[in-house]
XYZ file of C-alpha atoms in Angstrom:
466
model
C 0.000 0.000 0.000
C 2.821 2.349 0.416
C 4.655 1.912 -2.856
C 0.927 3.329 -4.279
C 1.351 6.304 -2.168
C 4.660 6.862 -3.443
C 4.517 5.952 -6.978
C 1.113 7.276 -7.452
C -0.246 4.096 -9.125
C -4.051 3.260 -9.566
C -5.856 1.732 -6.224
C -7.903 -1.352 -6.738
C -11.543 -0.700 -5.598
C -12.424 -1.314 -2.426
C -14.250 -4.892 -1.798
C -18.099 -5.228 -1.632
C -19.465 -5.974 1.655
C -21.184 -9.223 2.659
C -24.499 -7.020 3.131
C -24.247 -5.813 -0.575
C -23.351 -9.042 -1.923
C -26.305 -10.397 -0.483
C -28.691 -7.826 -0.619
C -27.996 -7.842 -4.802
C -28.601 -11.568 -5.167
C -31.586 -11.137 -3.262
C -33.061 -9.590 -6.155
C -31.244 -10.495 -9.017
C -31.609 -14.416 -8.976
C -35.476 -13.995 -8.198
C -35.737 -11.540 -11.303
C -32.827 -14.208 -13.244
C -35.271 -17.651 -12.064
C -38.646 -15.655 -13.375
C -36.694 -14.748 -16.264
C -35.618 -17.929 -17.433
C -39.002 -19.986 -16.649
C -41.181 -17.663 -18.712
C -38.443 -18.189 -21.375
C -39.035 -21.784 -21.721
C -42.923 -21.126 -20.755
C -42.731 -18.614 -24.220
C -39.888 -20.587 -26.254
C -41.887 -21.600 -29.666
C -42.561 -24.895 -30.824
C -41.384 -26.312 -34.019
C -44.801 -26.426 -35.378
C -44.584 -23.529 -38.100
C -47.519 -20.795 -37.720
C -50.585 -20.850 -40.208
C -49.745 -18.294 -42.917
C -51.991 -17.291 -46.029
C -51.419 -18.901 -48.912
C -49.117 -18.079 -51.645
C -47.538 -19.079 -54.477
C -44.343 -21.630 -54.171
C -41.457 -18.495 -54.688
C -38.208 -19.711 -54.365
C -34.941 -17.594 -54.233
C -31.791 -19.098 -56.174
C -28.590 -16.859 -56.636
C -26.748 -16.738 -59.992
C -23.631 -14.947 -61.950
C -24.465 -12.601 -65.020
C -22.438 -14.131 -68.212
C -23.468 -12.297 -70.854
C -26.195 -9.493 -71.748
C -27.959 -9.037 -75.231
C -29.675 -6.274 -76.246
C -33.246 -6.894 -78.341
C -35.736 -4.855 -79.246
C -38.396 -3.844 -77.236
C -42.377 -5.289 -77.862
C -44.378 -2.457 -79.118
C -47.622 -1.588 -77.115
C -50.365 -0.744 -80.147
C -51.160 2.176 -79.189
C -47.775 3.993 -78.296
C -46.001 2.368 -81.196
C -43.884 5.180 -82.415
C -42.540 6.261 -78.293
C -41.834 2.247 -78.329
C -39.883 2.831 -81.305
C -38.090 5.468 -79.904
C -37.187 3.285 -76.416
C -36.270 0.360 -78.338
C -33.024 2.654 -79.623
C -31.797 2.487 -76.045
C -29.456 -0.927 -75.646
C -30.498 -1.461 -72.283
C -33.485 -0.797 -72.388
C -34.778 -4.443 -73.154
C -32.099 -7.593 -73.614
C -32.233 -11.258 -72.727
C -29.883 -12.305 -69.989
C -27.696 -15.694 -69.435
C -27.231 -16.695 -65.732
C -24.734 -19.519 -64.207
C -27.179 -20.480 -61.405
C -25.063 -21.298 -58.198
C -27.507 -22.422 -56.023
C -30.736 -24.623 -56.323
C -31.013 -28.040 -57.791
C -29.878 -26.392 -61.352
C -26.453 -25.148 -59.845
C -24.003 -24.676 -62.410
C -26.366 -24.351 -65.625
C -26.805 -21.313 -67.665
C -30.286 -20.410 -68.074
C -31.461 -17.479 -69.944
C -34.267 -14.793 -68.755
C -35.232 -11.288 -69.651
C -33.504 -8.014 -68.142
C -35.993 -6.338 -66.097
C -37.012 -2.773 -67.451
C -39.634 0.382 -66.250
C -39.467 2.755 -64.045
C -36.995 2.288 -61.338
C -35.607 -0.698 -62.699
C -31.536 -1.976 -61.327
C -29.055 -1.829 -63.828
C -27.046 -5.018 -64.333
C -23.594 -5.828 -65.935
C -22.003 -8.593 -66.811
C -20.385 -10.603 -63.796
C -22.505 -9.337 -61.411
C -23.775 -11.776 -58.402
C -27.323 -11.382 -58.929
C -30.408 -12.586 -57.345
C -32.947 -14.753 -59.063
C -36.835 -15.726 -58.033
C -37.601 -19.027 -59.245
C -41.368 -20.128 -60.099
C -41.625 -23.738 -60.562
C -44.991 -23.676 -61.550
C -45.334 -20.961 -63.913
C -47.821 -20.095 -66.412
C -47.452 -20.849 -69.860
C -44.848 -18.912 -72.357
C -43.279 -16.798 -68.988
C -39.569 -17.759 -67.975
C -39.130 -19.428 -64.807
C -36.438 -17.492 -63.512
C -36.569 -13.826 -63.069
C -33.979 -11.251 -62.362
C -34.973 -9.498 -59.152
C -31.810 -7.894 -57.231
C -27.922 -7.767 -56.923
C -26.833 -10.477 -54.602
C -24.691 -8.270 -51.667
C -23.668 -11.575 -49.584
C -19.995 -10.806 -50.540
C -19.792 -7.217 -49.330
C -22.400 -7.880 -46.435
C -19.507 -10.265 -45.051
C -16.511 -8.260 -46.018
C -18.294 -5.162 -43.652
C -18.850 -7.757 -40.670
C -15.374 -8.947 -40.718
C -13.876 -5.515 -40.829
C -16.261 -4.276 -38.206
C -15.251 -7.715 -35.912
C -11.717 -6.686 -36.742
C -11.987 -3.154 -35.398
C -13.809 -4.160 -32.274
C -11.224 -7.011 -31.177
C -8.341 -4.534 -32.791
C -9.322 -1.858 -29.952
C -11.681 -3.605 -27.212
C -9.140 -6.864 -27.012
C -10.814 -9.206 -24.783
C -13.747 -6.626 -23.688
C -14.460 -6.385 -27.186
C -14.119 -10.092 -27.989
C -16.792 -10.497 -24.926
C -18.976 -7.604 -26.953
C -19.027 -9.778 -30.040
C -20.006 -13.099 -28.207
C -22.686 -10.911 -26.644
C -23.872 -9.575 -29.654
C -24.462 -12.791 -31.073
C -26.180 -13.596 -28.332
C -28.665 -10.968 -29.018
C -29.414 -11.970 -32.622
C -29.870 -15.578 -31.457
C -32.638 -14.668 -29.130
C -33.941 -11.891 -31.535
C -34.444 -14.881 -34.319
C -34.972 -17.794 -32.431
C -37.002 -16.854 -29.955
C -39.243 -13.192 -29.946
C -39.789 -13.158 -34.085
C -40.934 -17.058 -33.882
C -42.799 -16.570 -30.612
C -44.917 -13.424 -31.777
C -45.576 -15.027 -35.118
C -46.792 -17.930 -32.957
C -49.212 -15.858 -31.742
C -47.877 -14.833 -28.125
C -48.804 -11.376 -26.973
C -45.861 -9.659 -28.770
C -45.445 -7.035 -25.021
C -45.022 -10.232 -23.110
C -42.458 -11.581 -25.499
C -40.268 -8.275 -25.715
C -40.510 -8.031 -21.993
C -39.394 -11.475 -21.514
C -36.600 -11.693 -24.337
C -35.391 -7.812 -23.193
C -34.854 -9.367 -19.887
C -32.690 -12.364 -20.682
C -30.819 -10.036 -23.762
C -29.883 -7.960 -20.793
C -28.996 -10.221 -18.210
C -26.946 -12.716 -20.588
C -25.388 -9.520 -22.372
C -24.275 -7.147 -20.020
C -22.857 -10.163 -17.715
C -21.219 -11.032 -20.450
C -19.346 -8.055 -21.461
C -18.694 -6.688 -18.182
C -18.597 -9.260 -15.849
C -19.965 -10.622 -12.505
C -19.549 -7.590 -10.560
C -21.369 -5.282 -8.068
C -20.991 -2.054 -10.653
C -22.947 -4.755 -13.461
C -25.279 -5.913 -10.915
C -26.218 -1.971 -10.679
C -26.434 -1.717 -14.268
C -28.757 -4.732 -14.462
C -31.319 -3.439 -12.116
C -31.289 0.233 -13.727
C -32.015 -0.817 -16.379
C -34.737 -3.389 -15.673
C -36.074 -0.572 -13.926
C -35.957 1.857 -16.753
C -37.127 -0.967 -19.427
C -40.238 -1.123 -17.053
C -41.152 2.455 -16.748
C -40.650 2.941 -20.404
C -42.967 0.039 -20.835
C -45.708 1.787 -18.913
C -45.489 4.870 -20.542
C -45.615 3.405 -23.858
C -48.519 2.011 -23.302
C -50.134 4.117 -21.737
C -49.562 6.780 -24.944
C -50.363 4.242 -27.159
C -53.894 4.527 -25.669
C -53.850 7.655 -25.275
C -52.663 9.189 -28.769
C -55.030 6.477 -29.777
C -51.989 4.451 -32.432
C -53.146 1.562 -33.982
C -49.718 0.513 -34.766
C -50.624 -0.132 -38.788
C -48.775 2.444 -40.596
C -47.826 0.702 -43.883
C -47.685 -2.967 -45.881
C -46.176 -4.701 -43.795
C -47.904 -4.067 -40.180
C -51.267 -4.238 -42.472
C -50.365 -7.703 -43.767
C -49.462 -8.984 -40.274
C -52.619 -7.388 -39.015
C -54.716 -8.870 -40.851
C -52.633 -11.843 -42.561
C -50.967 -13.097 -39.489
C -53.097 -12.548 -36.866
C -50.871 -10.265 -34.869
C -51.473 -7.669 -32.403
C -50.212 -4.334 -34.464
C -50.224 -2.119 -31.091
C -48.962 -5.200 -29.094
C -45.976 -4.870 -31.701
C -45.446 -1.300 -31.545
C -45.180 -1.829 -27.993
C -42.747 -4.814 -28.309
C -40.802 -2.742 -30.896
C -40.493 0.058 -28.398
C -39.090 -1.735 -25.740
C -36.599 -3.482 -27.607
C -35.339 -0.061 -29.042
C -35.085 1.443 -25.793
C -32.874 -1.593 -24.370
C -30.290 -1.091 -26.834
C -29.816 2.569 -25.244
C -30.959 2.217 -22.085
C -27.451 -0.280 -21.126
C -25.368 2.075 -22.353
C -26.562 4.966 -20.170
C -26.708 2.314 -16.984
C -23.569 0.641 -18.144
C -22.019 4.124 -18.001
C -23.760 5.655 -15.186
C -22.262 2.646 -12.379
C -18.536 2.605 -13.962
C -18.646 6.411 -13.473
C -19.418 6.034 -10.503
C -17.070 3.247 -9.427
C -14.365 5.280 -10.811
C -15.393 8.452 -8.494
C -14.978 5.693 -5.608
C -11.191 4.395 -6.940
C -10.291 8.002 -6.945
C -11.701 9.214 -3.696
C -12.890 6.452 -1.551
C -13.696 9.158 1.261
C -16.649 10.077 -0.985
C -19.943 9.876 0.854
C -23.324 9.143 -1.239
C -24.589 12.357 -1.550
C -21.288 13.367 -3.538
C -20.772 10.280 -5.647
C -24.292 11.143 -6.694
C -23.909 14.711 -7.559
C -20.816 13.628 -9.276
C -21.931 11.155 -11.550
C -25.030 12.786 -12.103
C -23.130 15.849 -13.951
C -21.568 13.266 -16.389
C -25.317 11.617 -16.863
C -26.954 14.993 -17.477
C -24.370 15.773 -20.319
C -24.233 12.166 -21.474
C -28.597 12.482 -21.671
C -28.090 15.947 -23.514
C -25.389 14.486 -26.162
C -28.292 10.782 -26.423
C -31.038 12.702 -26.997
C -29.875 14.534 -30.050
C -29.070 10.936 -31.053
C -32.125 9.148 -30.725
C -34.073 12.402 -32.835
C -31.045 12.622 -35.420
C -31.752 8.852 -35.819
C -35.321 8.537 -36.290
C -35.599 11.780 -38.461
C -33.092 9.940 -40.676
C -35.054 7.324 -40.580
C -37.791 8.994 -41.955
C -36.347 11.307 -44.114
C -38.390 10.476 -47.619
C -41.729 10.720 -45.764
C -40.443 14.161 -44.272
C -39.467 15.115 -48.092
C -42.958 13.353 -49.060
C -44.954 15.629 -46.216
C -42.553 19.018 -47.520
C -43.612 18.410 -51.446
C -47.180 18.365 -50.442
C -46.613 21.671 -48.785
C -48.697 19.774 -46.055
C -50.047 22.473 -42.405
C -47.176 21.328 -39.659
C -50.165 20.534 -37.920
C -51.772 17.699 -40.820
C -47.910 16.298 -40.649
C -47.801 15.664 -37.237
C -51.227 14.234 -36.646
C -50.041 11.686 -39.452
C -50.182 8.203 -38.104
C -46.836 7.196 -39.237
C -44.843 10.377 -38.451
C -46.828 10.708 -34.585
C -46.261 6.940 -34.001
C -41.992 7.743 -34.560
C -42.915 11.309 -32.202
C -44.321 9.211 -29.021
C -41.344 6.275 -30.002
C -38.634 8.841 -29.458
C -40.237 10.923 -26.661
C -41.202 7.317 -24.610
C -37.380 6.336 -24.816
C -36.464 9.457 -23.756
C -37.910 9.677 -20.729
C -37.051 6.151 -20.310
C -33.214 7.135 -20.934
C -34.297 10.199 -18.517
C -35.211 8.122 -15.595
C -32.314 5.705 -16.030
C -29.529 8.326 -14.992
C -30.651 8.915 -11.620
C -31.652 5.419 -10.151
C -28.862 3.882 -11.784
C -26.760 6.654 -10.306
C -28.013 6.114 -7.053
C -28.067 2.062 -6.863
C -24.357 2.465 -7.563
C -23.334 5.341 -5.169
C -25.550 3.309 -2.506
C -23.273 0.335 -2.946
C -19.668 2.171 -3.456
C -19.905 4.970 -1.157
C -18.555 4.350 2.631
C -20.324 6.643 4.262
C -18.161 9.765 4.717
C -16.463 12.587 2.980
C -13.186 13.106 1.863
C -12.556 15.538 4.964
C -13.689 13.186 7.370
C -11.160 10.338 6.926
C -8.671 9.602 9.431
C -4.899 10.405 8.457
C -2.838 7.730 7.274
C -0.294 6.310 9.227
C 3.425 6.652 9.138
C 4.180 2.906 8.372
C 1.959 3.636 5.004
C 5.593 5.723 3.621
C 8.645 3.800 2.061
C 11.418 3.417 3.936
C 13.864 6.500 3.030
C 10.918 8.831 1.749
C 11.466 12.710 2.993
C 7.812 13.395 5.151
C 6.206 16.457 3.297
C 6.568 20.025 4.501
C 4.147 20.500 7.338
C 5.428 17.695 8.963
C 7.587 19.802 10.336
C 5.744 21.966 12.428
C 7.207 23.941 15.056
C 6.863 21.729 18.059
C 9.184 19.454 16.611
C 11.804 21.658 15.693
C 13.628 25.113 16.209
C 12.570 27.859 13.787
C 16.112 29.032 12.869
C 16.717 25.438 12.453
C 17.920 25.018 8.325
C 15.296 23.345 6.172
C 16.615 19.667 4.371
C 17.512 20.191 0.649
C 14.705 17.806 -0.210
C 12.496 20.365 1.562
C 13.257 23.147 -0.456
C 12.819 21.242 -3.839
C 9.024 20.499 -2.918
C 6.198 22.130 -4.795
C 4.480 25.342 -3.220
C 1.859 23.330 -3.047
C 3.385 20.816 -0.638
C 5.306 23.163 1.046
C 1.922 25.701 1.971
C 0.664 22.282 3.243
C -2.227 22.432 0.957
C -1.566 18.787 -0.103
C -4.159 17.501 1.704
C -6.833 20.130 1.367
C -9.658 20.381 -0.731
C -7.745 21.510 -3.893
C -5.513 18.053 -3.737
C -6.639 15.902 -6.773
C -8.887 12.992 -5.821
C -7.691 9.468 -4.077
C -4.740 11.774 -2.014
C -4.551 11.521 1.610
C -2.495 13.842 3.996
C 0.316 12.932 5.623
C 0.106 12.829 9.605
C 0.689 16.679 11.318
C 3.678 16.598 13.728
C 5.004 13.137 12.631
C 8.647 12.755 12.345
């Protein structure tokens, strides 16, 4: 303990007491137990979920070998613009594919290049994707061009972005990675097959948020008392956020079908559309909501490293600074993101020259307004009960001025005591001062080392000690 006096290296944090210990499991492995039975209660069945019928589509990837240009079919009635388009090489052309995938891997098979409006331009050598219709009607191809195949790239990104968080994070980011494939794991194997099973899609988010967070954040950051902290801040959070989601959802009235897709599972599917706006709330907030908690208790164990003296009330007041500007800098965030998000419909909405008050009572734009403003208070009310789980748990009680001096034996043998160790009742005042003494710092030497301006984790040296 005395070479980190002298040397002025880090201290390790002070142990957890039994009572904390104890008082944390209390609540955790309840909350851990009711987690993991409802998870098994929920977990889906392999029986696959009655869907509406449609036709037998089947996607097959391919390679582009070669392009021809033909001209296009002329429509009766427009024959001369048809005419005119059909001087345009790629405008119509017949395409040859190597298939490599499906039961016809490695043939060539030949099908038209898709044209219109809006259409993807192909070359040859691209990886393309194909939709195959087995049972097609009589004089159309089988195989139609629909979209670039982007597997290759897709897995070039993921391996530099796995590179870069291993390259910098090391083994915390190693533990990151393992963690985020947990997530995706219980994202498709458990909450997309268990709503389209026809669970109430709030039970299943709350259920599959809890175990994402308790497996995740473990995970990452370990089995530790600042975690622990974390864990139940953000449970906390997760369930207020719940509440108020749903309680705007009722209020605003949403119906949670805003386009094709929520329509079709609606009414296709069977599913609950504000159940899944609900769901799809609480999952978004969780994704924040640990990195505000995550942040909020190692701030705060780091305020107890530096000054262990630090009673609750100033751990609190200290950390909560950093979570007021880390909430200011997150909120900007979460708007930034959603606006870019919907940035065509906001272009859409500004075309129309639409009343600002039309926009907002829009069903799609209000449902994104009460998404972001729920999280936010969510994200709001994380900062201080996170803040004070962890102060309750690292702070000792008293203040920086009201811990007892350290003792002599704490010093290295052969270390010069600092200046106002010697006082005047220990020696005469024409008395020389040691050449050590006179190379001090004023701050030393005004025996303002162990005053309020010292930096934090310093302790003063014992008055009148020789």
């Amino acid at each position: 303990m005395g070479a980190n006096h002298s040397h002025g290296t880090s201290v390790s944090p002070p142990p957890a007491t039994h009572k904390t210990v104890w008082a944390t499991l209390a609540v955790l492995v309840p909350i851990a137990l009711m987690t993991l039975a409802a998870l098994i209660w929920l977990w889906p069945s392999d029986q696959k979920p009655a869907r509406p019928s449609s036709p037998g589509l089947q996607q097959e990837t391919g390679m582009i070998i070669g392009i021809y240009a033909k001209p296009c079919p002329a429509l009766p009635e427009e024959l001369a613009a048809s005419e005119t388009a059909s001087a345009a090489p790629d405008t119509c052309a017949d395409v040859r594919v190597r298939l490599t995938s499906g039961a016809k891997a490695n043939q060539t098979i030949m099908t038209e290049l898709p044209s219109g409006p809006g259409s993807q331009r192909f070359a040859a050598g691209d990886d393309v994707v194909l939709v195959h219709m087995p049972q097609n009607t009589r004089g159309a191809p089988q195989y139609l061009l629909s979209d670039h195949d982007r597997s290759a790239p897709l897995w070039m990104f993921v391996a530099a972005f796995a590179l870069a968080v291993v390259a910098f994070g090391r083994w915390r980011g190693l533990t990151a990675l393992v963690g985020l494939a947990v997530t995706f794991v219980l994202l498709l194997a458990f909450i997309i097959p268990a709503i389209l099973a026809g669970e109430s899609p709030t039970l299943v988010a709350i259920v599959g948020s809890a175990a994402i967070m308790l497996t995740v954040l473990y995970l990452t950051h370990g089995f530790t008392i600042p975690t622990s902290m974390a864990v139940l801040g953000t449970l906390a959070s997760l369930t207020i956020t719940g509440l108020l989601s749903a309680v705007a959802i009722d209020v605003a009235p949403l119906t949670g079908i805003t386009d094709d897709s929520s329509f079709m599972l609606d009414t296709g599917y069977r599913i609950n559309a504000q159940g899944l706006l609900l769901a799809s709330i609480i999952i978004g907030a969780l994704g924040v909501l640990d990195d505000v908690t995550v942040t909020q208790a190692v701030t705060v164990g780091e305020l107890a490293i530096a000054n262990p003296g630090y009673s609750f009330g100033r751990l609190y007041r200290a950390a909560a600074r950093v979570g007021r500007a880390h909430i200011a800098s997150v909120i900007n965030t979460i708007v930034l993101a959603y606006a870019g998000a919907a940035l065509p419909l906001l272009l859409l909405f500004s075309i129309g020259e639409q009343p600002l008050g039309d926009v907002l009572r829009n069903p799609v734009l209000a449902q994104e307004i009460i998404r972001s403003i729920v999280g936010t208070l969510g994200l709001i009310a994380a900062v201080p009960i996170t803040t004070a789980l962890s102060a309750l748990t690292a702070s000792r009680g008293t203040s920086s001025e009201e811990q007892p001096f350290s003792s002599a034996r704490h010093r290295r043998r052969g270390d010069s005591p600092p200046s106002d160790v010697w006082s005047d009742s220990s020696r005469d005042a024409n008395a020389p001062v040691p050449s050590s003494q006179s190379q001090r710092s004023p701050l030393r030497a005004s025996g303002a080392f162990g005053s309020e301006s010292a930096p934090l984790g310093s302790k003063p040296w014992p008055h009148g000690h020789r």
